[in-house]
PDB file of C-alpha atoms in Angstrom:
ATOM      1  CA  UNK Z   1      11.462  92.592  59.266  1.00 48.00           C
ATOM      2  CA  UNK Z   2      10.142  90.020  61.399  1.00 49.00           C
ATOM      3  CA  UNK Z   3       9.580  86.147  60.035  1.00 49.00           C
ATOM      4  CA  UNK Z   4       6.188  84.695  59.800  1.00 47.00           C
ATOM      5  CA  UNK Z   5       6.932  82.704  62.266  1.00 50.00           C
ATOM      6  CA  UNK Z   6       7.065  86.057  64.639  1.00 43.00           C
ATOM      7  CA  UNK Z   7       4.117  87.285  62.877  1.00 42.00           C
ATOM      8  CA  UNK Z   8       2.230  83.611  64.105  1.00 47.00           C
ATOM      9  CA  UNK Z   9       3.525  83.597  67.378  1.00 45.00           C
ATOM     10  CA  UNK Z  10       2.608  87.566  68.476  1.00 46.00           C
ATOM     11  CA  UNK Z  11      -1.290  86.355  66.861  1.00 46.00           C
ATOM     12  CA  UNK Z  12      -1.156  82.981  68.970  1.00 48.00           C
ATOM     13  CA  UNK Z  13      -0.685  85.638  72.206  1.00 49.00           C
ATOM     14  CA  UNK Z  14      -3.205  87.717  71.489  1.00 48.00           C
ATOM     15  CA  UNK Z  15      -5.059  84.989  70.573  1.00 47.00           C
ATOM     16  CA  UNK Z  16      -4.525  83.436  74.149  1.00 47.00           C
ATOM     17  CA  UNK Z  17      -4.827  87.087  75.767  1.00 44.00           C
ATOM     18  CA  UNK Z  18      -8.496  87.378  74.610  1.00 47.00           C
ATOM     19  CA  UNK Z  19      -9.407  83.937  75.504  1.00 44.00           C
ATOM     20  CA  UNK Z  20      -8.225  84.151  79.319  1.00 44.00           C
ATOM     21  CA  UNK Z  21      -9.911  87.902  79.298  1.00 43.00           C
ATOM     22  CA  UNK Z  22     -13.205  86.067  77.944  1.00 42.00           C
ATOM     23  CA  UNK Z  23     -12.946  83.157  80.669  1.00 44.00           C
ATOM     24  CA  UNK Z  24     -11.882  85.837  83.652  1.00 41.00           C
ATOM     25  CA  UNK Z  25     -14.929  88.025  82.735  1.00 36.00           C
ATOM     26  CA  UNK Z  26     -17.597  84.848  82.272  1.00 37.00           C
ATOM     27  CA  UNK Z  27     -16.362  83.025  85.296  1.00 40.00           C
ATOM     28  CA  UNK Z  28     -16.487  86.545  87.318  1.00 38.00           C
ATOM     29  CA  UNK Z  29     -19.894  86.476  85.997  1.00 38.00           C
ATOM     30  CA  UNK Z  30     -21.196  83.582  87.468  1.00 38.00           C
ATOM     31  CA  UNK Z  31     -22.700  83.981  90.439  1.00 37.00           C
ATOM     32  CA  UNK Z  32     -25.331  86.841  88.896  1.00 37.00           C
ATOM     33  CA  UNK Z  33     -23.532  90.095  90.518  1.00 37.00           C
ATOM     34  CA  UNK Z  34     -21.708  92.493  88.823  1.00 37.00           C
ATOM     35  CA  UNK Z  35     -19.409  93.870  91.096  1.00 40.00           C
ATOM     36  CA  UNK Z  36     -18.029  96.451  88.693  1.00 39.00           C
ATOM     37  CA  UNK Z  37     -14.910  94.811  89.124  1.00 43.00           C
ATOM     38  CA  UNK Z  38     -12.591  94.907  85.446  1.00 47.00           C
ATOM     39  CA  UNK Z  39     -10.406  92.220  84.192  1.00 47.00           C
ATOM     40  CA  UNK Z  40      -6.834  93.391  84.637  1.00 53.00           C
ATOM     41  CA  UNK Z  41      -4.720  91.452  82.605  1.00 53.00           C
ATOM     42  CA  UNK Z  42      -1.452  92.636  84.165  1.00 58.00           C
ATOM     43  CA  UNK Z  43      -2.477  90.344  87.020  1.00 56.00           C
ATOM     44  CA  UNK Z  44      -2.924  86.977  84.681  1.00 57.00           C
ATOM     45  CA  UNK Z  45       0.305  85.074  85.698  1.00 58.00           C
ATOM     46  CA  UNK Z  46       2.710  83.212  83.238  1.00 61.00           C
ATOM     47  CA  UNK Z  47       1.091  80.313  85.629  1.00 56.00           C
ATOM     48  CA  UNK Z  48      -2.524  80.411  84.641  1.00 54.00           C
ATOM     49  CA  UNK Z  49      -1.908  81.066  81.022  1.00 59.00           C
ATOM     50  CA  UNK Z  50       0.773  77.623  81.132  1.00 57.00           C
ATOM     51  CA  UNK Z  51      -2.470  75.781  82.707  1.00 55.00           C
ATOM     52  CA  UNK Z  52      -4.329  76.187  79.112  1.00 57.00           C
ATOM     53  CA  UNK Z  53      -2.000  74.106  77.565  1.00 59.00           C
ATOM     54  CA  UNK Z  54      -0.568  70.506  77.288  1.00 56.00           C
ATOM     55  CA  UNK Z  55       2.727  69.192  77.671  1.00 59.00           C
ATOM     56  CA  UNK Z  56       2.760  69.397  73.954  1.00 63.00           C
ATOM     57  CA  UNK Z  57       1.926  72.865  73.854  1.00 63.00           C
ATOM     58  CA  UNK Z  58      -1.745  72.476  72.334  1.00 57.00           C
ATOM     59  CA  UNK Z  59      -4.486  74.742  74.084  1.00 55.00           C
ATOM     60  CA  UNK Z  60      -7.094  72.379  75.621  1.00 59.00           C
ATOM     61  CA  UNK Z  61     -10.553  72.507  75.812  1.00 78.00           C
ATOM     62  CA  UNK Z  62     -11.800  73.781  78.682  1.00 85.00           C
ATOM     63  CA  UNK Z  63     -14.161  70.392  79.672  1.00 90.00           C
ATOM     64  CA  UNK Z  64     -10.862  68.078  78.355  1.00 90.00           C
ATOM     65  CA  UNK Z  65      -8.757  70.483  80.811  1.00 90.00           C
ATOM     66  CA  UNK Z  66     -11.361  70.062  83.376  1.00 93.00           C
ATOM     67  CA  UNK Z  67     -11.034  66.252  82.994  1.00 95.00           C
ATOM     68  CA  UNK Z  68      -7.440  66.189  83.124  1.00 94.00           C
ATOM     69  CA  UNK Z  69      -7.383  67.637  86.253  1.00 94.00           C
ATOM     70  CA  UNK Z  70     -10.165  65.532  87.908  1.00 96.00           C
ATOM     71  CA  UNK Z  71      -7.963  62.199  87.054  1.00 95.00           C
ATOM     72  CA  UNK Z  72      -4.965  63.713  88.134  1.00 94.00           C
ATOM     73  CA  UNK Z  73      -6.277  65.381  91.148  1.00 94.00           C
ATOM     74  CA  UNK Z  74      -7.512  62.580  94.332  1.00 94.00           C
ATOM     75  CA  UNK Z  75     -10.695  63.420  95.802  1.00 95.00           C
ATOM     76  CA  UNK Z  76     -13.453  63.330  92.750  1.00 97.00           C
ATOM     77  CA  UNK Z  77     -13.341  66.422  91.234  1.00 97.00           C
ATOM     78  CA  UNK Z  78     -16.782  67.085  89.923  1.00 97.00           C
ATOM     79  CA  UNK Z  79     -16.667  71.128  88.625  1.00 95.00           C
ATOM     80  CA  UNK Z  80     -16.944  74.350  90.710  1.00 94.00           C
ATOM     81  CA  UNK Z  81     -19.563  77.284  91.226  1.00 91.00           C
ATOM     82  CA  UNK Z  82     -19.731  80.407  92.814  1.00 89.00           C
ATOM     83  CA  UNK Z  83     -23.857  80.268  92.722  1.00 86.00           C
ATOM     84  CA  UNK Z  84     -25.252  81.296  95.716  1.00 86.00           C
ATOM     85  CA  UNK Z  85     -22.135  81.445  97.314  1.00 83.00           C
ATOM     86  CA  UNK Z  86     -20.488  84.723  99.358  1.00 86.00           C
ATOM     87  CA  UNK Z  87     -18.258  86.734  97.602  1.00 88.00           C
ATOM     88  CA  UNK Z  88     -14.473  85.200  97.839  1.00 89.00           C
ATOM     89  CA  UNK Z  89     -16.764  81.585  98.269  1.00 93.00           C
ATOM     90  CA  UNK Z  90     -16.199  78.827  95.938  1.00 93.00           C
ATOM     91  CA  UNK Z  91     -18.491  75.877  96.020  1.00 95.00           C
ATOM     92  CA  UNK Z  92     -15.702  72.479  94.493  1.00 97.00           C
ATOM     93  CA  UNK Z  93     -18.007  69.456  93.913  1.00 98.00           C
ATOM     94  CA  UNK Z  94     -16.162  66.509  95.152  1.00 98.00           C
ATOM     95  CA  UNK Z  95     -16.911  62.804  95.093  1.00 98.00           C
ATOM     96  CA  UNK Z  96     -15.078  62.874  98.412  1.00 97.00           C
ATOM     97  CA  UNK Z  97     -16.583  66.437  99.928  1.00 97.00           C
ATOM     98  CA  UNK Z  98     -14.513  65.525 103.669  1.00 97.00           C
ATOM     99  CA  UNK Z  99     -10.841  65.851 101.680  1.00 96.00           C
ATOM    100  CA  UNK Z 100     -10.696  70.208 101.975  1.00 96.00           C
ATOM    101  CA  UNK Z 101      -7.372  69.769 100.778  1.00 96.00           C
ATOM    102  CA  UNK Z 102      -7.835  67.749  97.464  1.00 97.00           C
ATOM    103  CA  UNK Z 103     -10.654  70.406  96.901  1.00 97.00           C
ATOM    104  CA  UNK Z 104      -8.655  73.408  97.339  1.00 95.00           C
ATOM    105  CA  UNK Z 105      -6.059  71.987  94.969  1.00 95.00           C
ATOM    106  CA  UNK Z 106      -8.502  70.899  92.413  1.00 95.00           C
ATOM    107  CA  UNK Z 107     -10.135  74.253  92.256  1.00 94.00           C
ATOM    108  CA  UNK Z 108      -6.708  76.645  92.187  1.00 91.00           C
ATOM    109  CA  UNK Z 109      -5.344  73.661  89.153  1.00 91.00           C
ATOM    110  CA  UNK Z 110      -8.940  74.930  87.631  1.00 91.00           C
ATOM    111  CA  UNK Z 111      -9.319  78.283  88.036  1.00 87.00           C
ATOM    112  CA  UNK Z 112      -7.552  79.866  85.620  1.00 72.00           C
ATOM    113  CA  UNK Z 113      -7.338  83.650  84.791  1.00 63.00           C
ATOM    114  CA  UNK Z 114     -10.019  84.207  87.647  1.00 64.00           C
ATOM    115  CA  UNK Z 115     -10.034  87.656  89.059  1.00 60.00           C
ATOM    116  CA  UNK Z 116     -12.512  87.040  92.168  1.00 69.00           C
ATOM    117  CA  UNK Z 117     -10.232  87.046  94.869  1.00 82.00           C
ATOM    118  CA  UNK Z 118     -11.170  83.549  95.920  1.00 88.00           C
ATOM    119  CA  UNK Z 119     -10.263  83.344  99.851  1.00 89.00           C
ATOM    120  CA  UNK Z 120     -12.456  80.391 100.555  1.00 92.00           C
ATOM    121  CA  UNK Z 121     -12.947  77.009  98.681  1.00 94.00           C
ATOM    122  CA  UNK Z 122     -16.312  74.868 100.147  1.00 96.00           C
ATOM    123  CA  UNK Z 123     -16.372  71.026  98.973  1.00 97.00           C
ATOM    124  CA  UNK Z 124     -19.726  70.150  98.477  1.00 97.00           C
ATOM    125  CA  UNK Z 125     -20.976  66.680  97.117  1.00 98.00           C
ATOM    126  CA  UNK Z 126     -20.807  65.652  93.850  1.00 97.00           C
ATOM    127  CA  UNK Z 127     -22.544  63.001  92.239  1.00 98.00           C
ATOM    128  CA  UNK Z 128     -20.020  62.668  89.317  1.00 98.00           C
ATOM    129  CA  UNK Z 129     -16.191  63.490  88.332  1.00 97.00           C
ATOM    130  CA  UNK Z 130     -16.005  65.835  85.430  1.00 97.00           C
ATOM    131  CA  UNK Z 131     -13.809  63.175  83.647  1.00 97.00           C
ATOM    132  CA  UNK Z 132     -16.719  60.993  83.569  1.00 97.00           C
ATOM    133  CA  UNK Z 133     -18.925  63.928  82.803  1.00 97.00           C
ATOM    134  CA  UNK Z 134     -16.686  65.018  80.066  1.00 96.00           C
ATOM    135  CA  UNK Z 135     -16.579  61.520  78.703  1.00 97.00           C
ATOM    136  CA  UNK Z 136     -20.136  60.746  78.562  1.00 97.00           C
ATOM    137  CA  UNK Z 137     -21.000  64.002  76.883  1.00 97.00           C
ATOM    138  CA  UNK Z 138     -18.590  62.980  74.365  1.00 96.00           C
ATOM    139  CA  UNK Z 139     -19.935  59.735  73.746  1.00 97.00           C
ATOM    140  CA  UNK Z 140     -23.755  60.797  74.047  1.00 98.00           C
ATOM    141  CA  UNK Z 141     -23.377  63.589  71.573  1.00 97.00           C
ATOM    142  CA  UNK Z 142     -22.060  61.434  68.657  1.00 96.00           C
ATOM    143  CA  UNK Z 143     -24.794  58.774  69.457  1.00 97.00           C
ATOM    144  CA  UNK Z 144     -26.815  61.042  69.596  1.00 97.00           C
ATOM    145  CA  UNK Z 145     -26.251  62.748  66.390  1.00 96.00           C
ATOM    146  CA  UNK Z 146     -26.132  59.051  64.686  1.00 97.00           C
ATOM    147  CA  UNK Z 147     -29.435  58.523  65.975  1.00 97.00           C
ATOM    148  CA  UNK Z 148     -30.758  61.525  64.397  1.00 96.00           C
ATOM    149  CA  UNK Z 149     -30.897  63.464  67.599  1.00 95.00           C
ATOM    150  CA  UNK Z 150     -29.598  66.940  67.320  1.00 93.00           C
ATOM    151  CA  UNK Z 151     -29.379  68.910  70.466  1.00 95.00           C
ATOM    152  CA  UNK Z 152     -29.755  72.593  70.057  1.00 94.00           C
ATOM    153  CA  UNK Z 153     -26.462  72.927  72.619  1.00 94.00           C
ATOM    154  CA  UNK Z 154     -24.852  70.626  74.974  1.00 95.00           C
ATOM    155  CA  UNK Z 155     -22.023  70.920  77.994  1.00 95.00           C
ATOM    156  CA  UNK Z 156     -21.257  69.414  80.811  1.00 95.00           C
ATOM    157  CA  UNK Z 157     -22.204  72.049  83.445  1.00 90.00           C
ATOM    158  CA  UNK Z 158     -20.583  72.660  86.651  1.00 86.00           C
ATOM    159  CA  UNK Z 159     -23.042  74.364  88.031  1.00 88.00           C
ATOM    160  CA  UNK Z 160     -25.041  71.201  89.127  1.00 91.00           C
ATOM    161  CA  UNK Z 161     -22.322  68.342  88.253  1.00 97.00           C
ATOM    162  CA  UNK Z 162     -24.497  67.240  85.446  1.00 97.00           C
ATOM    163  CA  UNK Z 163     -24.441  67.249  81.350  1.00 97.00           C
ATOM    164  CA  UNK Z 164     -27.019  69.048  79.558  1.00 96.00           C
ATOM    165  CA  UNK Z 165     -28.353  68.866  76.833  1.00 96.00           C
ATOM    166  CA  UNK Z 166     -31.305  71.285  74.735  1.00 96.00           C
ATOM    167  CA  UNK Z 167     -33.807  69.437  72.627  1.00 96.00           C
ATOM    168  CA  UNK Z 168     -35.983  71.499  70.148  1.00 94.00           C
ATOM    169  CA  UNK Z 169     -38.142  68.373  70.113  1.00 93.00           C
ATOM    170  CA  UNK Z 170     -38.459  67.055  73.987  1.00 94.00           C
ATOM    171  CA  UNK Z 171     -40.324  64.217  72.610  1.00 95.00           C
ATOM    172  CA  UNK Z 172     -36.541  62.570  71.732  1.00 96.00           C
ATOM    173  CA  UNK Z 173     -35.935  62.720  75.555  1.00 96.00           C
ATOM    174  CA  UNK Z 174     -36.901  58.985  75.890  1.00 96.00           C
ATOM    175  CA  UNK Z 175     -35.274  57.781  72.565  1.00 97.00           C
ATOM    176  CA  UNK Z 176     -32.347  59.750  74.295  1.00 97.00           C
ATOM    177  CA  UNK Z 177     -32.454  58.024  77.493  1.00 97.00           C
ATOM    178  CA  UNK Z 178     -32.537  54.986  76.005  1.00 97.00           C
ATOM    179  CA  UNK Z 179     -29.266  55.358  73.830  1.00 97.00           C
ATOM    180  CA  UNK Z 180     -28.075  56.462  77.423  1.00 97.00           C
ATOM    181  CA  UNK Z 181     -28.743  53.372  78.651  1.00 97.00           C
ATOM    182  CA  UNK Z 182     -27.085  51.468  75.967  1.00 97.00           C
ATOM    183  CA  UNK Z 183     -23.865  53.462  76.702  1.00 98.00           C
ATOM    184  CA  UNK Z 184     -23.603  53.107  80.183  1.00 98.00           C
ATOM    185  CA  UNK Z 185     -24.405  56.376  80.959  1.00 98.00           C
ATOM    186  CA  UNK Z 186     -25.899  56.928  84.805  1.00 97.00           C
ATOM    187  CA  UNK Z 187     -29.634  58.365  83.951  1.00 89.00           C
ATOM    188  CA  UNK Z 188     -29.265  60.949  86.422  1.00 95.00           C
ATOM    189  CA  UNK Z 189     -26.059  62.183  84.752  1.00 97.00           C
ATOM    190  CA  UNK Z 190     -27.673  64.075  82.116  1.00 97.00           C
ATOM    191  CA  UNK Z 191     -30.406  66.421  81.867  1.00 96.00           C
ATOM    192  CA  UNK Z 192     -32.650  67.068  78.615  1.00 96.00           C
ATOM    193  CA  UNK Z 193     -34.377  69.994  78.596  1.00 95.00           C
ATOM    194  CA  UNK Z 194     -36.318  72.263  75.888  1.00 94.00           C
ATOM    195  CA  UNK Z 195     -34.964  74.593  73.779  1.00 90.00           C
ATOM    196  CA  UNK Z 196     -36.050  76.310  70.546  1.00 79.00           C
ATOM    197  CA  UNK Z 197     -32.886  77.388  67.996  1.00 72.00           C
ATOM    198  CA  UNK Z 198     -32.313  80.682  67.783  1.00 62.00           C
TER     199      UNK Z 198
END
């Protein structure tokens, strides 16, 4: 009979296994196509499924993994997108756009479990690293919450190398700002928009 500890460890998997199907299928996704293409996970390597974790074996986060690897990574890594872009095109934001290499490296340490066939990585300029990103959205969301502010959702979004955040009540935008301000935050790091709950 197998020990719990058997039991745990086969759930952790397919625990794991259903999170890196979920990522591969939102990140293929993306860029508003449906190819038609399915998520084979024969093809996720031992590699990708490693990258979800920390030396210590915890699963990450995906913005604290995206963090990690823009301040271990040179070059600014500010998020990736595949908006607008051709198919096998990723767009890498980069505080420095001209380093193709950092990019490339940045994206393939970030792209985990994807199943686009990515042949192509384009640095485009970034405004912002997504460790500061992560941090700020980190910060902002407590202060926020102390302050009686309660976004309806928040993220730091690749997309456009910029936090968001939805207010139910845009009128809090300016009280927002303002705590913003008091934190350090860049104004045009974050972007408040409406949003009713649900």
């Amino acid at each position: 009979m197998p020990s719990k500890r058997a039991y745990g460890l086969m759930a952790a998997i397919i625990l794991l296994l259903s999170l890196v199907a979920a990522a591969a299928v939102i990140a293929q996704g993306t860029d508003g196509t449906d190819d038609g293409e399915a998520v084979n996970l024969d093809e996720v390597t031992e590699e990708a499924v490693r990258r979800l974790f920390d030396e210590n074996g915890v699963m990450m986060n995906p913005n604290r993994r995206l963090a990690r690897i823009a301040r271990e990574r040179e070059g600014g890594f500010g998020g990736f997108h595949f908006d607008g872009a051709p198919k096998g095109t990723a767009f890498v934001f980069m505080l420095d756009p001209d380093n193709r290499a950092a990019a490339e490296a940045a994206f393939h340490a970030a792209y985990v479990g994807g199943q686009r066939g990515i042949t192509r990585v384009v640095p485009v300029q970034g405004d912002f690293s997504f460790a500061d990103l992560a941090e700020w959205y980190y910060a902002l969301d407590t202060a926020l919450v102390e302050n009686d502010i309660h976004p309806t959702s928040g993220a730091p979004y690749e997309i456009d190398n910029r936090i968001r955040f939805g207010l139910a009540d845009l009128s809090q935008a300016e009280d927002a700002r303002q705590i913003m301000s008091e934190l350090g935050i860049p104004e045009g790091a974050v972007i408040f928009a409406k949003e009713q709950l649900g």
